[in-house]
Amino acid sequence: MEKSRFIALARKFNAVLFEENGLLSGALPLVVAGHTVGLVRAELLPLVRAASMFHVTEGAVTLDPALETPEARSAAMAELLQRWRTQENLVALRGWRNECYDVRASFSSAPLLKMERSATCVFGIRQYGVDLNGYTHHPERGFCVWIQRRSLEKPTWPGKLDNMVSGGLTSGLGLLEAVQKEAWEEAGIPEHLLPGIRSAGAVSICYRSERGLFANTEFVYDLELPADFTPQPQDGEVDEYRLMPVQELMELVCSPEFKTTSAPVTLDFLIRHGFITPNNEPRFLEICELLHVPLASAYSTGRLISGLQAIHG
Amino acid sequence: MEKSRFIALARKFNAVLFEENGLLSGALPLVVAGHTVGLVRAELLPLVRAASMFHVTEGAVTLDPALETPEARSAAMAELLQRWRTQENLVALRGWRNECYDVRASFSSAPLLKMERSATCVFGIRQYGVDLNGYTHHPERGFCVWIQRRSLEKPTWPGKLDNMVSGGLTSGLGLLEAVQKEAWEEAGIPEHLLPGIRSAGAVSICYRSERGLFANTEFVYDLELPADFTPQPQDGEVDEYRLMPVQELMELVCSPEFKTTSAPVTLDFLIRHGFITPNNEPRFLEICELLHVPLASAYSTGRLISGLQAIHG
């Protein structure tokens, strides 16, 4: 096989799929109200077994069906996580956010329970976000992309390079509204430019860190900006914006400077806009696949582990 | 789950993945020189067993390793297929083309053998093609896409609607050169417009018909055309070109008028250009996945059946 920096990157942000005896080994799907919503890794099973709110069998960790409502499930989960936070040494919970995440069977279905956001990777819960690529045709520098440097104060990936705008979903907002809100809050994109925002697809990856499993789906948007416009950090989450010629971005996206879990959005952008092509990238097709890991199918069929491992493992 | 015409279409062009006891049931991977290159369905196993050039075990159909060179393999295959063509009643071979297809371990590796093109779906060999979406911003009709009607003389999908340009790969030509060649031959795109052709990604699907299994990957290209340019059929493979406003195309792509195996390229185009969005399509994420079935991984790991079934089956 020919070497490729991009395929090395794509395997890095899908590390779980390529680990031998890694995170998936001995892990069990987490089932809530009949839906597979997460993945509990083997080392956590003793902790989970000790919590009376779960039934652990050979094939699954099932949330006690006696917890019939989202409210009852959320309350039990909150109590458990507070106990783990003080009594157990889980890396993920050191990043406690006091912010709840709605756990759902699929993106558009009703919430099954709420869970402290920092705990979602402990349980391998699917996560969704929005990303906005800002770009311009610069008269001297050519096709350029706006890249942010994340604030050093951010709890995750401080100081790393990132796409112009990226954020989680805000409860109650539609996706386009969520992108527009983040576009203003992070980059100061003024109202008259917002109608230029275009939906451009989605990327799905399966990343692991010392904190846990990230089964992430990003809804991707593009915005072409006037050459004389500069994004302005508004909310303290961004340190600076840099306009990057596409050749420079193709180098930097592969470097440790770039937030690993945002790199797929950039690779997808570079593919869609004709910069990474089958002519210049020998592993082009595998990269396309690794930007679209079949998370929806793997989670909805409940064949999370067998599905992901059978393809890549 | 909410209903969606687009997801129904995406399942249709990936029918194999959703069949219970269907094509994959009892099928065996075809292994050539250590590489999984195809899938032999259960009903063909008696025929394959009777041919001395294969070893059939519980887990695989292996081409006799004594056939050490591409030439020896191609000759043995040609002889077998000629025999089948006269003695067996295989639907696929009724479309005999007298045209050879290079079977490879992956897109960019050396050919392992040549095989009559109409037989590739009998063996579930991966196929590659190029597709060019032609579009324009029309002053009165808005964003429009050029769609061809295939000639009634074509051996496959006669009279169906199809993308502006679509073709197989021509031996010895790079991908971009192949698109440019087809763009002239099918649509009469003149030389001065060819530099506008942009690589835009790839789609992979897993289709079945009465002829067999189509594990198809299309390299996708876009070309924005001047509003006053009309493609001209050149080579008798196209009956006519129609300029279609995007709303009309979104209807027609779901109809039986449209070539099913070309529809994924159109859906991908409509997603990348912001017409099918998570705001207007409830099953958006599943559609993105079904445009990028992990064929490269499933074939290269040899976990063709378990891999595809574990995810979707």
PDB file of N, CA and C in Angstrom, chain A residues 47-104:
ATOM      1  N   LEU A  47     -17.656  -1.385  37.587  1.00  0.00           N
ATOM      2  CA  LEU A  47     -18.344  -0.200  38.115  1.00  0.00           C
ATOM      3  C   LEU A  47     -19.833  -0.226  37.774  1.00  0.00           C
ATOM      4  N   VAL A  48     -20.113  -0.562  36.521  1.00  0.00           N
ATOM      5  CA  VAL A  48     -21.496  -0.564  36.056  1.00  0.00           C
ATOM      6  C   VAL A  48     -22.293  -1.670  36.750  1.00  0.00           C
ATOM      7  N   ARG A  49     -21.647  -2.840  36.939  1.00  0.00           N
ATOM      8  CA  ARG A  49     -22.312  -3.952  37.632  1.00  0.00           C
ATOM      9  C   ARG A  49     -22.684  -3.566  39.057  1.00  0.00           C
ATOM     10  N   ALA A  50     -21.812  -2.762  39.677  1.00  0.00           N
ATOM     11  CA  ALA A  50     -22.044  -2.382  41.067  1.00  0.00           C
ATOM     12  C   ALA A  50     -23.202  -1.387  41.210  1.00  0.00           C
ATOM     13  N   ALA A  51     -23.590  -0.778  40.093  1.00  0.00           N
ATOM     14  CA  ALA A  51     -24.692   0.194  40.135  1.00  0.00           C
ATOM     15  C   ALA A  51     -26.004  -0.538  39.879  1.00  0.00           C
ATOM     16  N   SER A  52     -26.923  -0.463  40.797  1.00  0.00           N
ATOM     17  CA  SER A  52     -28.135  -1.283  40.708  1.00  0.00           C
ATOM     18  C   SER A  52     -29.030  -0.862  39.535  1.00  0.00           C
ATOM     19  N   MET A  53     -28.766   0.281  38.949  1.00  0.00           N
ATOM     20  CA  MET A  53     -29.651   0.750  37.879  1.00  0.00           C
ATOM     21  C   MET A  53     -29.414   0.066  36.525  1.00  0.00           C
ATOM     22  N   PHE A  54     -28.406  -0.811  36.443  1.00  0.00           N
ATOM     23  CA  PHE A  54     -28.139  -1.519  35.181  1.00  0.00           C
ATOM     24  C   PHE A  54     -28.319  -3.024  35.350  1.00  0.00           C
ATOM     25  N   HIS A  55     -28.772  -3.696  34.277  1.00  0.00           N
ATOM     26  CA  HIS A  55     -28.701  -5.152  34.194  1.00  0.00           C
ATOM     27  C   HIS A  55     -27.582  -5.484  33.218  1.00  0.00           C
ATOM     28  N   VAL A  56     -26.579  -6.213  33.687  1.00  0.00           N
ATOM     29  CA  VAL A  56     -25.469  -6.563  32.795  1.00  0.00           C
ATOM     30  C   VAL A  56     -25.575  -8.035  32.431  1.00  0.00           C
ATOM     31  N   THR A  57     -25.713  -8.323  31.135  1.00  0.00           N
ATOM     32  CA  THR A  57     -25.706  -9.712  30.665  1.00  0.00           C
ATOM     33  C   THR A  57     -24.481  -9.893  29.771  1.00  0.00           C
ATOM     34  N   GLU A  58     -24.387 -11.066  29.180  1.00  0.00           N
ATOM     35  CA  GLU A  58     -23.241 -11.309  28.289  1.00  0.00           C
ATOM     36  C   GLU A  58     -23.234 -10.392  27.088  1.00  0.00           C
ATOM     37  N   GLY A  59     -24.448 -10.003  26.665  1.00  0.00           N
ATOM     38  CA  GLY A  59     -24.530  -9.289  25.402  1.00  0.00           C
ATOM     39  C   GLY A  59     -24.769  -7.792  25.504  1.00  0.00           C
ATOM     40  N   ALA A  60     -25.151  -7.303  26.677  1.00  0.00           N
ATOM     41  CA  ALA A  60     -25.516  -5.883  26.748  1.00  0.00           C
ATOM     42  C   ALA A  60     -25.552  -5.377  28.190  1.00  0.00           C
ATOM     43  N   VAL A  61     -25.385  -4.072  28.320  1.00  0.00           N
ATOM     44  CA  VAL A  61     -25.696  -3.366  29.567  1.00  0.00           C
ATOM     45  C   VAL A  61     -27.035  -2.671  29.330  1.00  0.00           C
ATOM     46  N   THR A  62     -28.057  -3.058  30.126  1.00  0.00           N
ATOM     47  CA  THR A  62     -29.391  -2.504  29.904  1.00  0.00           C
ATOM     48  C   THR A  62     -29.789  -1.637  31.096  1.00  0.00           C
ATOM     49  N   LEU A  63     -30.215  -0.427  30.791  1.00  0.00           N
ATOM     50  CA  LEU A  63     -30.713   0.441  31.861  1.00  0.00           C
ATOM     51  C   LEU A  63     -32.019  -0.149  32.382  1.00  0.00           C
ATOM     52  N   ASP A  64     -32.145  -0.218  33.699  1.00  0.00           N
ATOM     53  CA  ASP A  64     -33.310  -0.824  34.350  1.00  0.00           C
ATOM     54  C   ASP A  64     -34.612  -0.321  33.718  1.00  0.00           C
ATOM     55  N   PRO A  65     -35.399  -1.232  33.119  1.00  0.00           N
ATOM     56  CA  PRO A  65     -36.648  -0.807  32.472  1.00  0.00           C
ATOM     57  C   PRO A  65     -37.665  -0.234  33.465  1.00  0.00           C
ATOM     58  N   ALA A  66     -37.446  -0.482  34.763  1.00  0.00           N
ATOM     59  CA  ALA A  66     -38.340   0.117  35.765  1.00  0.00           C
ATOM     60  C   ALA A  66     -38.205   1.649  35.756  1.00  0.00           C
ATOM     61  N   LEU A  67     -37.074   2.131  35.264  1.00  0.00           N
ATOM     62  CA  LEU A  67     -36.930   3.583  35.071  1.00  0.00           C
ATOM     63  C   LEU A  67     -37.662   3.920  33.773  1.00  0.00           C
ATOM     64  N   GLU A  68     -38.951   4.219  33.909  1.00  0.00           N
ATOM     65  CA  GLU A  68     -39.818   4.246  32.729  1.00  0.00           C
ATOM     66  C   GLU A  68     -39.818   5.564  31.970  1.00  0.00           C
ATOM     67  N   THR A  69     -39.500   6.650  32.667  1.00  0.00           N
ATOM     68  CA  THR A  69     -39.594   7.959  32.007  1.00  0.00           C
ATOM     69  C   THR A  69     -38.212   8.573  31.841  1.00  0.00           C
ATOM     70  N   PRO A  70     -38.088   9.508  30.890  1.00  0.00           N
ATOM     71  CA  PRO A  70     -36.823  10.236  30.753  1.00  0.00           C
ATOM     72  C   PRO A  70     -36.414  10.892  32.071  1.00  0.00           C
ATOM     73  N   GLU A  71     -37.370  11.413  32.825  1.00  0.00           N
ATOM     74  CA  GLU A  71     -37.044  12.092  34.077  1.00  0.00           C
ATOM     75  C   GLU A  71     -36.438  11.106  35.085  1.00  0.00           C
ATOM     76  N   ALA A  72     -37.064   9.930  35.208  1.00  0.00           N
ATOM     77  CA  ALA A  72     -36.557   8.942  36.165  1.00  0.00           C
ATOM     78  C   ALA A  72     -35.159   8.476  35.770  1.00  0.00           C
ATOM     79  N   ARG A  73     -34.964   8.253  34.450  1.00  0.00           N
ATOM     80  CA  ARG A  73     -33.643   7.815  33.978  1.00  0.00           C
ATOM     81  C   ARG A  73     -32.591   8.894  34.218  1.00  0.00           C
ATOM     82  N   SER A  74     -32.962  10.142  33.917  1.00  0.00           N
ATOM     83  CA  SER A  74     -32.009  11.247  34.070  1.00  0.00           C
ATOM     84  C   SER A  74     -31.606  11.416  35.524  1.00  0.00           C
ATOM     85  N   ALA A  75     -32.583  11.289  36.431  1.00  0.00           N
ATOM     86  CA  ALA A  75     -32.297  11.464  37.865  1.00  0.00           C
ATOM     87  C   ALA A  75     -31.360  10.358  38.357  1.00  0.00           C
ATOM     88  N   ALA A  76     -31.651   9.119  37.960  1.00  0.00           N
ATOM     89  CA  ALA A  76     -30.798   8.002  38.384  1.00  0.00           C
ATOM     90  C   ALA A  76     -29.385   8.172  37.835  1.00  0.00           C
ATOM     91  N   MET A  77     -29.281   8.596  36.582  1.00  0.00           N
ATOM     92  CA  MET A  77     -27.967   8.794  35.957  1.00  0.00           C
ATOM     93  C   MET A  77     -27.208   9.913  36.655  1.00  0.00           C
ATOM     94  N   ALA A  78     -27.905  10.999  36.967  1.00  0.00           N
ATOM     95  CA  ALA A  78     -27.260  12.137  37.625  1.00  0.00           C
ATOM     96  C   ALA A  78     -26.686  11.719  38.980  1.00  0.00           C
ATOM     97  N   GLU A  79     -27.460  10.931  39.712  1.00  0.00           N
ATOM     98  CA  GLU A  79     -27.009  10.479  41.033  1.00  0.00           C
ATOM     99  C   GLU A  79     -25.761   9.589  40.897  1.00  0.00           C
ATOM    100  N   LEU A  80     -25.831   8.668  39.941  1.00  0.00           N
ATOM    101  CA  LEU A  80     -24.691   7.772  39.711  1.00  0.00           C
ATOM    102  C   LEU A  80     -23.434   8.556  39.348  1.00  0.00           C
ATOM    103  N   LEU A  81     -23.582   9.504  38.439  1.00  0.00           N
ATOM    104  CA  LEU A  81     -22.416  10.247  37.949  1.00  0.00           C
ATOM    105  C   LEU A  81     -21.817  11.128  39.041  1.00  0.00           C
ATOM    106  N   GLN A  82     -22.676  11.699  39.891  1.00  0.00           N
ATOM    107  CA  GLN A  82     -22.156  12.487  41.026  1.00  0.00           C
ATOM    108  C   GLN A  82     -21.349  11.580  41.957  1.00  0.00           C
ATOM    109  N   ARG A  83     -21.844  10.353  42.188  1.00  0.00           N
ATOM    110  CA  ARG A  83     -21.135   9.412  43.046  1.00  0.00           C
ATOM    111  C   ARG A  83     -19.790   9.038  42.407  1.00  0.00           C
ATOM    112  N   TRP A  84     -19.813   8.697  41.111  1.00  0.00           N
ATOM    113  CA  TRP A  84     -18.568   8.353  40.417  1.00  0.00           C
ATOM    114  C   TRP A  84     -17.592   9.523  40.451  1.00  0.00           C
ATOM    115  N   ARG A  85     -18.138  10.720  40.313  1.00  0.00           N
ATOM    116  CA  ARG A  85     -17.277  11.900  40.245  1.00  0.00           C
ATOM    117  C   ARG A  85     -16.466  12.065  41.529  1.00  0.00           C
ATOM    118  N   THR A  86     -17.065  11.770  42.658  1.00  0.00           N
ATOM    119  CA  THR A  86     -16.352  11.949  43.924  1.00  0.00           C
ATOM    120  C   THR A  86     -15.587  10.693  44.338  1.00  0.00           C
ATOM    121  N   GLN A  87     -16.126   9.509  43.989  1.00  0.00           N
ATOM    122  CA  GLN A  87     -15.528   8.283  44.521  1.00  0.00           C
ATOM    123  C   GLN A  87     -14.601   7.560  43.536  1.00  0.00           C
ATOM    124  N   GLU A  88     -14.779   7.806  42.242  1.00  0.00           N
ATOM    125  CA  GLU A  88     -13.988   7.071  41.262  1.00  0.00           C
ATOM    126  C   GLU A  88     -13.073   8.044  40.532  1.00  0.00           C
ATOM    127  N   ASN A  89     -12.023   7.470  39.951  1.00  0.00           N
ATOM    128  CA  ASN A  89     -11.051   8.332  39.293  1.00  0.00           C
ATOM    129  C   ASN A  89     -11.181   8.220  37.764  1.00  0.00           C
ATOM    130  N   LEU A  90     -12.287   8.730  37.235  1.00  0.00           N
ATOM    131  CA  LEU A  90     -12.503   8.651  35.786  1.00  0.00           C
ATOM    132  C   LEU A  90     -11.992   9.930  35.126  1.00  0.00           C
ATOM    133  N   VAL A  91     -11.051   9.761  34.207  1.00  0.00           N
ATOM    134  CA  VAL A  91     -10.445  10.932  33.545  1.00  0.00           C
ATOM    135  C   VAL A  91     -11.518  11.844  32.958  1.00  0.00           C
ATOM    136  N   ALA A  92     -12.499  11.231  32.295  1.00  0.00           N
ATOM    137  CA  ALA A  92     -13.516  12.035  31.602  1.00  0.00           C
ATOM    138  C   ALA A  92     -14.245  12.966  32.564  1.00  0.00           C
ATOM    139  N   LEU A  93     -14.528  12.484  33.772  1.00  0.00           N
ATOM    140  CA  LEU A  93     -15.350  13.284  34.695  1.00  0.00           C
ATOM    141  C   LEU A  93     -14.566  14.428  35.337  1.00  0.00           C
ATOM    142  N   ARG A  94     -13.222  14.430  35.166  1.00  0.00           N
ATOM    143  CA  ARG A  94     -12.454  15.612  35.614  1.00  0.00           C
ATOM    144  C   ARG A  94     -12.827  16.832  34.791  1.00  0.00           C
ATOM    145  N   GLY A  95     -13.381  16.583  33.606  1.00  0.00           N
ATOM    146  CA  GLY A  95     -13.816  17.706  32.766  1.00  0.00           C
ATOM    147  C   GLY A  95     -15.290  18.044  32.969  1.00  0.00           C
ATOM    148  N   TRP A  96     -15.803  17.765  34.157  1.00  0.00           N
ATOM    149  CA  TRP A  96     -17.231  17.989  34.466  1.00  0.00           C
ATOM    150  C   TRP A  96     -17.683  19.366  34.008  1.00  0.00           C
ATOM    151  N   ARG A  97     -18.838  19.415  33.316  1.00  0.00           N
ATOM    152  CA  ARG A  97     -19.247  20.673  32.684  1.00  0.00           C
ATOM    153  C   ARG A  97     -20.494  21.304  33.276  1.00  0.00           C
ATOM    154  N   ASN A  98     -21.216  20.540  34.113  1.00  0.00           N
ATOM    155  CA  ASN A  98     -22.515  21.063  34.579  1.00  0.00           C
ATOM    156  C   ASN A  98     -23.408  21.452  33.413  1.00  0.00           C
ATOM    157  N   GLU A  99     -23.418  20.587  32.423  1.00  0.00           N
ATOM    158  CA  GLU A  99     -24.199  20.875  31.218  1.00  0.00           C
ATOM    159  C   GLU A  99     -24.740  19.537  30.753  1.00  0.00           C
ATOM    160  N   CYS A 100     -26.045  19.477  30.507  1.00  0.00           N
ATOM    161  CA  CYS A 100     -26.629  18.176  30.183  1.00  0.00           C
ATOM    162  C   CYS A 100     -26.761  17.945  28.681  1.00  0.00           C
ATOM    163  N   TYR A 101     -26.607  16.675  28.312  1.00  0.00           N
ATOM    164  CA  TYR A 101     -26.725  16.252  26.924  1.00  0.00           C
ATOM    165  C   TYR A 101     -27.927  15.330  26.803  1.00  0.00           C
ATOM    166  N   ASP A 102     -28.744  15.550  25.779  1.00  0.00           N
ATOM    167  CA  ASP A 102     -29.906  14.690  25.532  1.00  0.00           C
ATOM    168  C   ASP A 102     -29.477  13.429  24.800  1.00  0.00           C
ATOM    169  N   VAL A 103     -29.672  12.277  25.429  1.00  0.00           N
ATOM    170  CA  VAL A 103     -29.352  11.002  24.780  1.00  0.00           C
ATOM    171  C   VAL A 103     -30.590  10.528  24.016  1.00  0.00           C
ATOM    172  N   ARG A 104     -30.421  10.252  22.731  1.00  0.00           N
ATOM    173  CA  ARG A 104     -31.544   9.875  21.860  1.00  0.00           C
ATOM    174  C   ARG A 104     -31.220   8.598  21.096  1.00  0.00           C
TER     175      ARG A 104
END
